PDB file of C-alpha atoms in Angstrom:
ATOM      1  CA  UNK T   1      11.202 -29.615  14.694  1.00 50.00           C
ATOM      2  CA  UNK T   2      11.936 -29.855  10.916  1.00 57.00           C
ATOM      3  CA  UNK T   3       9.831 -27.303  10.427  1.00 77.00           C
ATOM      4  CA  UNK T   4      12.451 -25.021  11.897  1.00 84.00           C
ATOM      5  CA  UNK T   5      14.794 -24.546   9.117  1.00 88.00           C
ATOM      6  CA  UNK T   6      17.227 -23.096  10.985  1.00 93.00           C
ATOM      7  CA  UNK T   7      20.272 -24.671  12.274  1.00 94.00           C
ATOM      8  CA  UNK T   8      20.683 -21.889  14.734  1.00 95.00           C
ATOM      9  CA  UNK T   9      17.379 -21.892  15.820  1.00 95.00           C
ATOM     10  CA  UNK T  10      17.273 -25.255  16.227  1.00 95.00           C
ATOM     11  CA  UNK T  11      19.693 -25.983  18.173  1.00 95.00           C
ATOM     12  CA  UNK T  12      18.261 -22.764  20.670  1.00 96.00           C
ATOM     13  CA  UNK T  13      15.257 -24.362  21.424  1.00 95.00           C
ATOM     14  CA  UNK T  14      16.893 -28.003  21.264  1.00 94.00           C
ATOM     15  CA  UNK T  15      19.381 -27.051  23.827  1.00 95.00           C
ATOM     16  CA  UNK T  16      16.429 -24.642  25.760  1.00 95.00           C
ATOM     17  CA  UNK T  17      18.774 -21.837  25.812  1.00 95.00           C
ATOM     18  CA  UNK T  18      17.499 -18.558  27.763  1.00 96.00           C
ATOM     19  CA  UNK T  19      17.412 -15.239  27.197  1.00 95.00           C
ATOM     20  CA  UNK T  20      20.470 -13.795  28.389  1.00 93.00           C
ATOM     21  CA  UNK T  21      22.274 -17.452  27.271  1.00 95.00           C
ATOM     22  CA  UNK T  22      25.450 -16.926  25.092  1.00 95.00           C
ATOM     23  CA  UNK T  23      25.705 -19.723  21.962  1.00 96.00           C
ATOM     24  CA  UNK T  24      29.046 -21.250  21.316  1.00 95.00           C
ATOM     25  CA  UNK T  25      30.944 -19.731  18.287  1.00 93.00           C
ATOM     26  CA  UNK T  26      30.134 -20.287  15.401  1.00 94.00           C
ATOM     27  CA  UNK T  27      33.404 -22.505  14.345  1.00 94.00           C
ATOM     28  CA  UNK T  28      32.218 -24.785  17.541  1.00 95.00           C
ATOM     29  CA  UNK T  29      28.960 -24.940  16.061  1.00 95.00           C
ATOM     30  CA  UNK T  30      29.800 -25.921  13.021  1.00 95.00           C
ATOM     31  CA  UNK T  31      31.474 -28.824  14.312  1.00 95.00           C
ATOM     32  CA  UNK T  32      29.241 -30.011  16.467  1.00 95.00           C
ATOM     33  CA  UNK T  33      25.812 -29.902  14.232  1.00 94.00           C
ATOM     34  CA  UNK T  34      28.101 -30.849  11.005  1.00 95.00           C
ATOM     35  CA  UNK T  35      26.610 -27.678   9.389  1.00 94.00           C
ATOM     36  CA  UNK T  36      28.837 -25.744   7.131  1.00 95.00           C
ATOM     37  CA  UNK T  37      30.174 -21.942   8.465  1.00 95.00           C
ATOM     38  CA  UNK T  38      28.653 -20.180   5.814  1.00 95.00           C
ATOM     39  CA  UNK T  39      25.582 -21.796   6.478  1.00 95.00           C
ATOM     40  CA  UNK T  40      25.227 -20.917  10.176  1.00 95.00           C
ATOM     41  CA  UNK T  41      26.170 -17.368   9.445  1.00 95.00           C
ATOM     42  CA  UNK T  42      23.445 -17.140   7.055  1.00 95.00           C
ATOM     43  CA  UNK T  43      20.809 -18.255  10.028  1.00 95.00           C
ATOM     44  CA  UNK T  44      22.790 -16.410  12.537  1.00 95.00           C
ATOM     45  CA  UNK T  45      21.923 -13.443  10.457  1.00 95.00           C
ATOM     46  CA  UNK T  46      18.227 -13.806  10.041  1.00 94.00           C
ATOM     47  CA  UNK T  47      18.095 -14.518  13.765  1.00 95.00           C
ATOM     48  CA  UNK T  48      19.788 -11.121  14.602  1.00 95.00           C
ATOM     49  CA  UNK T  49      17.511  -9.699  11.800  1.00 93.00           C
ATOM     50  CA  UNK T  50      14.377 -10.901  13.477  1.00 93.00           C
ATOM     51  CA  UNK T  51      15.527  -9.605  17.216  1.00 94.00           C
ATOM     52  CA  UNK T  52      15.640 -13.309  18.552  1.00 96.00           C
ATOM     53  CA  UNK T  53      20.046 -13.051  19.322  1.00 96.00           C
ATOM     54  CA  UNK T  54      21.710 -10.027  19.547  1.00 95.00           C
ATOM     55  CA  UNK T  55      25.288 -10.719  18.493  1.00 92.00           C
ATOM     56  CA  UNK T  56      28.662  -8.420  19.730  1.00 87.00           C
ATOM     57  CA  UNK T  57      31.993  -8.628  19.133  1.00 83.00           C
ATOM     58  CA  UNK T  58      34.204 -10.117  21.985  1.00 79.00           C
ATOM     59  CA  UNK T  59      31.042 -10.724  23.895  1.00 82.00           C
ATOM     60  CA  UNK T  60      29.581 -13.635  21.113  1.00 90.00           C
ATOM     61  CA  UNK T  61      25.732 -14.181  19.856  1.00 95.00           C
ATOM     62  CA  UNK T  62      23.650 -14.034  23.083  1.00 95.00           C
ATOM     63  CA  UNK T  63      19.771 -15.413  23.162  1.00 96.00           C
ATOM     64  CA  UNK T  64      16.866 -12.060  23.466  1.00 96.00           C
ATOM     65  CA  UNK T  65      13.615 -12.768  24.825  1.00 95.00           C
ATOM     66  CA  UNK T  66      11.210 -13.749  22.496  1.00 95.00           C
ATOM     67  CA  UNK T  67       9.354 -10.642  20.756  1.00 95.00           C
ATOM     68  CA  UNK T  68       7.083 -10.672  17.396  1.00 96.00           C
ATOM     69  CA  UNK T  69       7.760  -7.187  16.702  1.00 96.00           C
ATOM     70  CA  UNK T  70      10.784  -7.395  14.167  1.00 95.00           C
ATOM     71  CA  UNK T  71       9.464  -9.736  12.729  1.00 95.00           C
ATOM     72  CA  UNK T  72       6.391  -8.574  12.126  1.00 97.00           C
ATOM     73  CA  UNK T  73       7.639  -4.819  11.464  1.00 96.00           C
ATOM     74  CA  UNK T  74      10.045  -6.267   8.573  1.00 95.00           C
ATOM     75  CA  UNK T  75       7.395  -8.299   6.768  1.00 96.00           C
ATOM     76  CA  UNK T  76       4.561  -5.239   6.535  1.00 96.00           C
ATOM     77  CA  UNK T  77       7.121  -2.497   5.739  1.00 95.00           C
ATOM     78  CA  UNK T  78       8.238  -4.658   2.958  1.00 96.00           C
ATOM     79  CA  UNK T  79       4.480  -5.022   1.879  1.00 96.00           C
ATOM     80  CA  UNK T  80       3.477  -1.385   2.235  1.00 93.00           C
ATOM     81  CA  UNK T  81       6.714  -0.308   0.224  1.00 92.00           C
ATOM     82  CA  UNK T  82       5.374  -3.173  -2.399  1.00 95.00           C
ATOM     83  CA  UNK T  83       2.184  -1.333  -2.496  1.00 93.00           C
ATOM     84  CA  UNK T  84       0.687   1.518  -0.407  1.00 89.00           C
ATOM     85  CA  UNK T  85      -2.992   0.116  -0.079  1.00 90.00           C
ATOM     86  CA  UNK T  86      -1.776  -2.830   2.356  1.00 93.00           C
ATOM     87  CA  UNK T  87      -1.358   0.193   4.938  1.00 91.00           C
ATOM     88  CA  UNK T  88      -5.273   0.643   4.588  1.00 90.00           C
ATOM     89  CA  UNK T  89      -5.585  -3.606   5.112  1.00 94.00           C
ATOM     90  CA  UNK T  90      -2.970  -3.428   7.923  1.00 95.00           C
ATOM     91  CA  UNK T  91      -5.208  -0.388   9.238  1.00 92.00           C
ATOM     92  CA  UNK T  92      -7.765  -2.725   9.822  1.00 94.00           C
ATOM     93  CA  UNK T  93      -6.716  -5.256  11.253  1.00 97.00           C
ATOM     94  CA  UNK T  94      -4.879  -2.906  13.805  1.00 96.00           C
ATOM     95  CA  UNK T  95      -8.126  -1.386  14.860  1.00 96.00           C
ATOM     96  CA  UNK T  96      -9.911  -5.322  15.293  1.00 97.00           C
ATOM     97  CA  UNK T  97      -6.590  -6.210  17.706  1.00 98.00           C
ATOM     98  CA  UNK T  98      -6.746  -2.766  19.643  1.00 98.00           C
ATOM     99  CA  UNK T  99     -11.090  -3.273  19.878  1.00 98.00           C
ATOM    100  CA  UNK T 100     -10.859  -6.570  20.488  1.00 98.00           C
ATOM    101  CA  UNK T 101      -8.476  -6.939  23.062  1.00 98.00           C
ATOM    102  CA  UNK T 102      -9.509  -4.015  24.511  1.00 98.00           C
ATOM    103  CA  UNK T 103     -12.110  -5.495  28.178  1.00 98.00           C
ATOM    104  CA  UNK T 104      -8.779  -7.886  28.184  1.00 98.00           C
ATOM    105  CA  UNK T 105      -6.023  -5.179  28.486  1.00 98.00           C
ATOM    106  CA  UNK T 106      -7.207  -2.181  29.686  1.00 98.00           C
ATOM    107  CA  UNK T 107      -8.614  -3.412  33.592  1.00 97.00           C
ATOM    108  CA  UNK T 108      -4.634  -4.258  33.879  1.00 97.00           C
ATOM    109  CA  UNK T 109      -3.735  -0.662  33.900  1.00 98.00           C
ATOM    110  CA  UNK T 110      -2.179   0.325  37.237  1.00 97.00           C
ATOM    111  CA  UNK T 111      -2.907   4.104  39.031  1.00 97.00           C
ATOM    112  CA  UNK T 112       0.750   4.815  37.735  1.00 98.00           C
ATOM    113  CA  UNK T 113      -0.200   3.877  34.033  1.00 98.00           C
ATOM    114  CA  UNK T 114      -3.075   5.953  34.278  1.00 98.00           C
ATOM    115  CA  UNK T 115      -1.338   9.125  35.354  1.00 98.00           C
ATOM    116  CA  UNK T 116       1.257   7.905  32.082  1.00 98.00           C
ATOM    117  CA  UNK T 117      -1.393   8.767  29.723  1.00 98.00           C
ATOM    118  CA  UNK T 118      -2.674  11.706  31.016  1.00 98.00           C
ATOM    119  CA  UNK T 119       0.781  13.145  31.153  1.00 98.00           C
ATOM    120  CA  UNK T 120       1.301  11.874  27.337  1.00 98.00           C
ATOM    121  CA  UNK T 121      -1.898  13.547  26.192  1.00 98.00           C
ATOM    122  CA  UNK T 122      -0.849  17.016  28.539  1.00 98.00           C
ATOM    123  CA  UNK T 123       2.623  16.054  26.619  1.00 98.00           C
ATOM    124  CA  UNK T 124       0.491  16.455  23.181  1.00 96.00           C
ATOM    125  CA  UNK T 125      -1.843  19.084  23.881  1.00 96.00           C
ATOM    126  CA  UNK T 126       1.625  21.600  24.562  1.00 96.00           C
ATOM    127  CA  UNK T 127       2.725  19.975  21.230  1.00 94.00           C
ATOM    128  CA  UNK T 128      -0.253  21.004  19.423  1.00 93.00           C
ATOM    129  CA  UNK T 129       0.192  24.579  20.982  1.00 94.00           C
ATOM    130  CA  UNK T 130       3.555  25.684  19.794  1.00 93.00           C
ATOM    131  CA  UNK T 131       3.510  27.906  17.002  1.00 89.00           C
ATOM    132  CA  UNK T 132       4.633  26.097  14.679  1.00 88.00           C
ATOM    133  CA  UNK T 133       2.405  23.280  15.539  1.00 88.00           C
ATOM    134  CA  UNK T 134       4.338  19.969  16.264  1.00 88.00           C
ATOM    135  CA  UNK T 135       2.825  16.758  15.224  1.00 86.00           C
ATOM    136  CA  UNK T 136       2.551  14.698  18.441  1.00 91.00           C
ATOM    137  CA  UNK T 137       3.533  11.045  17.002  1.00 90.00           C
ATOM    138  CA  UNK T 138       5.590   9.508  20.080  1.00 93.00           C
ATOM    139  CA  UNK T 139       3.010  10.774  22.516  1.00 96.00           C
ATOM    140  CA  UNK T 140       0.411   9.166  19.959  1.00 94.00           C
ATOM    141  CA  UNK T 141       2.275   5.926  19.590  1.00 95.00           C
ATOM    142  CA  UNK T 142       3.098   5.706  23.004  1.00 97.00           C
ATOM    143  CA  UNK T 143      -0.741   6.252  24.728  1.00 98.00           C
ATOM    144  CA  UNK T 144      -2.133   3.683  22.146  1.00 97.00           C
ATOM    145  CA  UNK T 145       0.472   1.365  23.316  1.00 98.00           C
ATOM    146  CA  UNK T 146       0.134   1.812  26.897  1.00 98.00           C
ATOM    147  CA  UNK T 147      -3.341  -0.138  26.939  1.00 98.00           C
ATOM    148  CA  UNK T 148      -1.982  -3.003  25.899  1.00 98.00           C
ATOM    149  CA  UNK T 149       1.638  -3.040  28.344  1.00 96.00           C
ATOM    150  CA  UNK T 150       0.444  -5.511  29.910  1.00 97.00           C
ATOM    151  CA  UNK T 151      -1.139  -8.189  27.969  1.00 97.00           C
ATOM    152  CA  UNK T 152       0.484 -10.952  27.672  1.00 94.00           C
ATOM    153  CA  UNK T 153       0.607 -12.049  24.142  1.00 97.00           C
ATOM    154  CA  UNK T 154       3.611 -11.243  22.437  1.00 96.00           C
ATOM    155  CA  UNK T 155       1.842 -11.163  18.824  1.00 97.00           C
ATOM    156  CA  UNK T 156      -0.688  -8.820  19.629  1.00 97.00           C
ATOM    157  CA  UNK T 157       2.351  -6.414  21.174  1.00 96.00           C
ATOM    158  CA  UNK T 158       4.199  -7.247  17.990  1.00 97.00           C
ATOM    159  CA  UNK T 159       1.683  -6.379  15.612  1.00 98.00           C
ATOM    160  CA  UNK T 160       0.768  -2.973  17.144  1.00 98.00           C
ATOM    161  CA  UNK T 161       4.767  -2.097  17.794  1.00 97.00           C
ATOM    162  CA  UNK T 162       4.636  -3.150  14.003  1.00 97.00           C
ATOM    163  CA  UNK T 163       1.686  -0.901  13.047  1.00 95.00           C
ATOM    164  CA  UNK T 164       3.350   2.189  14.769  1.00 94.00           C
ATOM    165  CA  UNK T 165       6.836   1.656  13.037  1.00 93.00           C
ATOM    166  CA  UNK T 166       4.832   1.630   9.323  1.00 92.00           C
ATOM    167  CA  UNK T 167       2.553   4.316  10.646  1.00 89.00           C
ATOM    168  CA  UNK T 168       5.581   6.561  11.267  1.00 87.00           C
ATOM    169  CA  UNK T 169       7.426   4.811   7.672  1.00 85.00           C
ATOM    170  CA  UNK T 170       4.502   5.666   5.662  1.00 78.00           C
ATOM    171  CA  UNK T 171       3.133   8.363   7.212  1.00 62.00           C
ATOM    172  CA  UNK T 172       2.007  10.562   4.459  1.00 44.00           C
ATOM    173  CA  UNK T 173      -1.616   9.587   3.318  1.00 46.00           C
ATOM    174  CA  UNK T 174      -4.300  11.858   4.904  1.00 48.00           C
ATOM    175  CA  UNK T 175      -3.932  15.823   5.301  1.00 44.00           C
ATOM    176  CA  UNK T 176      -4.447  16.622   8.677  1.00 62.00           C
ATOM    177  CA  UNK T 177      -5.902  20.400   9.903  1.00 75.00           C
ATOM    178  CA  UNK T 178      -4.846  21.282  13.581  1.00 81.00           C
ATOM    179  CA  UNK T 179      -8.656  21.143  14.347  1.00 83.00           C
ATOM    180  CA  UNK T 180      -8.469  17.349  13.277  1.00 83.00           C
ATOM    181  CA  UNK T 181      -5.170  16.682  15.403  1.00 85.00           C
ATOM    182  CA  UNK T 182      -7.253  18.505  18.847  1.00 90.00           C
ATOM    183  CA  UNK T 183     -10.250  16.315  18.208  1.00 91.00           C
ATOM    184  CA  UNK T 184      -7.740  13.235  18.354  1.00 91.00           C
ATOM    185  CA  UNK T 185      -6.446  14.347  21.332  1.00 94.00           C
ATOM    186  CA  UNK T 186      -9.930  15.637  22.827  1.00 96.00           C
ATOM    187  CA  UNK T 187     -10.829  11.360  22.561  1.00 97.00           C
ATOM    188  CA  UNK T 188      -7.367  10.212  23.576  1.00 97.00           C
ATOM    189  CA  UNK T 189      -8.658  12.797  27.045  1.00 97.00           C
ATOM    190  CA  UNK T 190     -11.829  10.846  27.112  1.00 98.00           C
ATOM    191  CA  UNK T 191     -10.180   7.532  27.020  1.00 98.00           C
ATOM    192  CA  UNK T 192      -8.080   8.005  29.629  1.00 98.00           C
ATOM    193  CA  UNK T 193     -10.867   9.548  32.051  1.00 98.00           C
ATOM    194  CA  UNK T 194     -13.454   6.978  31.513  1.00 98.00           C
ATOM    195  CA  UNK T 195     -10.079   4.418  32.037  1.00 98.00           C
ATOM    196  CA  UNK T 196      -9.589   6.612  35.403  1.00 97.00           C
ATOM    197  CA  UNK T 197     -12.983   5.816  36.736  1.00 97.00           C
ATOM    198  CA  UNK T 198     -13.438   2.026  35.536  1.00 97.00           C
ATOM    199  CA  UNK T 199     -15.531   3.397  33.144  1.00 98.00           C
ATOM    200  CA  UNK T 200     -13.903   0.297  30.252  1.00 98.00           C
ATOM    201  CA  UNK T 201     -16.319   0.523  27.792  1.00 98.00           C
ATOM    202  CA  UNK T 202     -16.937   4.235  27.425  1.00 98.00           C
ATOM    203  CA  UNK T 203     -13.379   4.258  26.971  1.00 98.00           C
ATOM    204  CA  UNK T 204     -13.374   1.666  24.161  1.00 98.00           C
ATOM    205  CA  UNK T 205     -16.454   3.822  22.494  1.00 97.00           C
ATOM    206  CA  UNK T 206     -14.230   6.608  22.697  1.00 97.00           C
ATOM    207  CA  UNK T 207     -11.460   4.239  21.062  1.00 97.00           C
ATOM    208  CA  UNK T 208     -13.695   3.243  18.226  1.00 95.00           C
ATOM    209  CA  UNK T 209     -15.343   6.605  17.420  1.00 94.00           C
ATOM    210  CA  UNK T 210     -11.571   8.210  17.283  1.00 91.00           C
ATOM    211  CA  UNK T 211     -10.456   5.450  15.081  1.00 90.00           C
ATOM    212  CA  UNK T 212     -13.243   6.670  12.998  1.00 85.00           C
ATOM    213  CA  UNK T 213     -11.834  10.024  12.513  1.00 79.00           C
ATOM    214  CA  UNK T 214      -9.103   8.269   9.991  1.00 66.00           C
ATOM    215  CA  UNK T 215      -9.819   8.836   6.269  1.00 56.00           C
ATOM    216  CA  UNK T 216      -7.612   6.773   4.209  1.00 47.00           C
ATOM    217  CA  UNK T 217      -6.377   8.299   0.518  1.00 45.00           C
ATOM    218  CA  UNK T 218      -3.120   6.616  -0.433  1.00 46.00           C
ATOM    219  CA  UNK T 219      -0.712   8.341  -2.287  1.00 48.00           C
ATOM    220  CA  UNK T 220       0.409   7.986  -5.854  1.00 40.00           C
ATOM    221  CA  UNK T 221       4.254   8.250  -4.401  1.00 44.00           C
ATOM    222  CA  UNK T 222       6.311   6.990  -0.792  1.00 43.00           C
ATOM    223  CA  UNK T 223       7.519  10.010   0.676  1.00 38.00           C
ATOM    224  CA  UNK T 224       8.848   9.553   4.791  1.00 41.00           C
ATOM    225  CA  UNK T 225       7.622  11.259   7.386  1.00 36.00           C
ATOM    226  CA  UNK T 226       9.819  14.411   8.609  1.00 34.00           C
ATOM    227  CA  UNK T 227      11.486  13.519  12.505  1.00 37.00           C
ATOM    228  CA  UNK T 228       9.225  16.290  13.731  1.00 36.00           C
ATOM    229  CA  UNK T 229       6.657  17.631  11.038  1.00 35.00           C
ATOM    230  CA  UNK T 230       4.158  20.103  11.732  1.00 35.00           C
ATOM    231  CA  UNK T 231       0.774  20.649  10.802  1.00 34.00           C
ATOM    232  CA  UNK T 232       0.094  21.011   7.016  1.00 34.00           C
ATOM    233  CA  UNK T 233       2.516  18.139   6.352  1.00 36.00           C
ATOM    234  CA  UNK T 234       0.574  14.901   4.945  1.00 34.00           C
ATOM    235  CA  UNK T 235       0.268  12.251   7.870  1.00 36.00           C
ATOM    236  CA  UNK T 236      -1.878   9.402   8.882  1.00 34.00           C
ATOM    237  CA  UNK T 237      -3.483   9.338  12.117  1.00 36.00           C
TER     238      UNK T 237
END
C-alpha cells in the first residue's frame, strides 16, 4: 500500500469505505493518521479532481464509485493541449479498444439498447437536415458509447468517455463536407442493423470501414469546438 501516496486514499481502501460512505472531517483525520491539515487537503483535492469523492459543504467528502474517466480525460487533454499530434496517437488507440472489444460488448446489447441507437442515428439524420446543418456530436458520442454500456471494465469505459471529451476539446482538425457527415451516419445505420439481426461482425466491418473515413491534419493552432457548429466548421470525426 505504499505505493498509494495518498493519505486520503489510503485510508479509503484501508478502512474499505463504499461508495456512498462519508469520510470523517478532515480535522478528525488529521488526528487520527498524524498527517498534517494542509496535507490531507492537498490529497482530498486530487481525489475530488480525479472523481473518486465528491465533497459538499454541510454534507462532508463522500466516497464515488470507482470510474477511470477523470482521470484519464485530465491526463490526455493535458497532452493534446501540450501538442496536437497526441490526438492522432490517442486516435489510435481508441479505434484498437472500440475493434477489439467489440465480439465482447456488443452481444450484451439489450432490444431496448438497440432501438437507443436507431433513435440516436434518426436523432442525427434530422440534425444533418436542418438548414443550417447541425453537427450531430452528442448523438455521435453517445451511439459509439452505447456498444460498450455494458462491459464491464471501467478502463476501457474511461478511455473512450476520455476520447469523446478531447474529441469535442480539440475538435478542429479535419474539414468535414455534409456528404462526409451522411456517409458517417449511412455506417452508424449499418451498424446498428447488422447489431439488430445478430449480424456482430458485419457490424464491426461497418465499425472499421467508418473509422476509416477519418483523415487526420492537425492544426498549426487550438481553437474549441463551437456548442453547436454546423457544417463548414473544422471538426474531427
Amino acid at each position: 500500500m505504499t505505493a498509494l501516496n495518498s493519505d486520503i486514499l489510503r485510508y479509503i481502501v484501508e478502512h474499505q469505505a463504499q461508495p456512498g460512505d462519508r469520510l470523517p472531517t478532515i480535522t478528525e483525520l488529521s488526528r487520527e493518521l498524524g498527517v498534517s491539515v494542509s496535507k490531507l487537503r492537498e490529497d482530498l483535492e486530487v481525489a475530488r479532481t480525479l472523481g473518486l469523492v465528491q465533497v459538499k459543504p454541510r454534507t462532508g467528502t463522500q466516497v464515488q464509485e470507482f470510474s477511470f474517466g477523470p482521470a484519464a480525460t485530465l491526463s490526455v487533454l493535458y497532452a493534446v493541449a501540450l501538442d496536437r499530434s497526441y490526438f492522432h496517437d490517442f486516435t489510435l488507440l481508441r479505434k484498437s479498444i472500440e475493434l477489439g472489444f467489440w465480439h465482447q460488448a456488443v452481444p450484451q446489447l439489450t432490444p431496448d439498447d438497440i432501438a437507443a441507437l436507431r433513435g440516436l442515428v434518426a436523432r442525427a439524420c434530422d440534425k444533418l437536415n436542418l438548414h443550417p446543418a447541425v453537427v450531430p456530436f452528442e448523438e455521435h458520442r453517445s451511439f459509439h458509447l452505447m456498444f460498450f454500456k455494458h462491459l464491464e471494465n471501467p478502463f476501457v469505459q474511461g478511455l473512450l468517455e476520455a476520447y469523446w471529451a478531447v474529441y469535442q476539446a480539440f475538435g478542429v482538425s479535419l474539414y468535414a463536407e455534409l456528404a462526409y457527415h451522411r456517409q458517417v451516419w449511412d455506417y452508424h445505420q449499418l451498424m446498428a442493423d447488422c447489431v439488430a439481426r445478430g449480424d456482430f461482425e458485419g457490424g464491426r466491418r461497418a465499425l472499421e470501414e467508418h473509422m476509416g473515413l477519418l483523415r487526420y491534419t492537425p492544426d498549426k493552432e487550438q481553437m474549441p469546438i463551437p456548442d453547436r457548429p454546423s457544417i463548414g466548421h473544422r471538426i474531427f470525426e
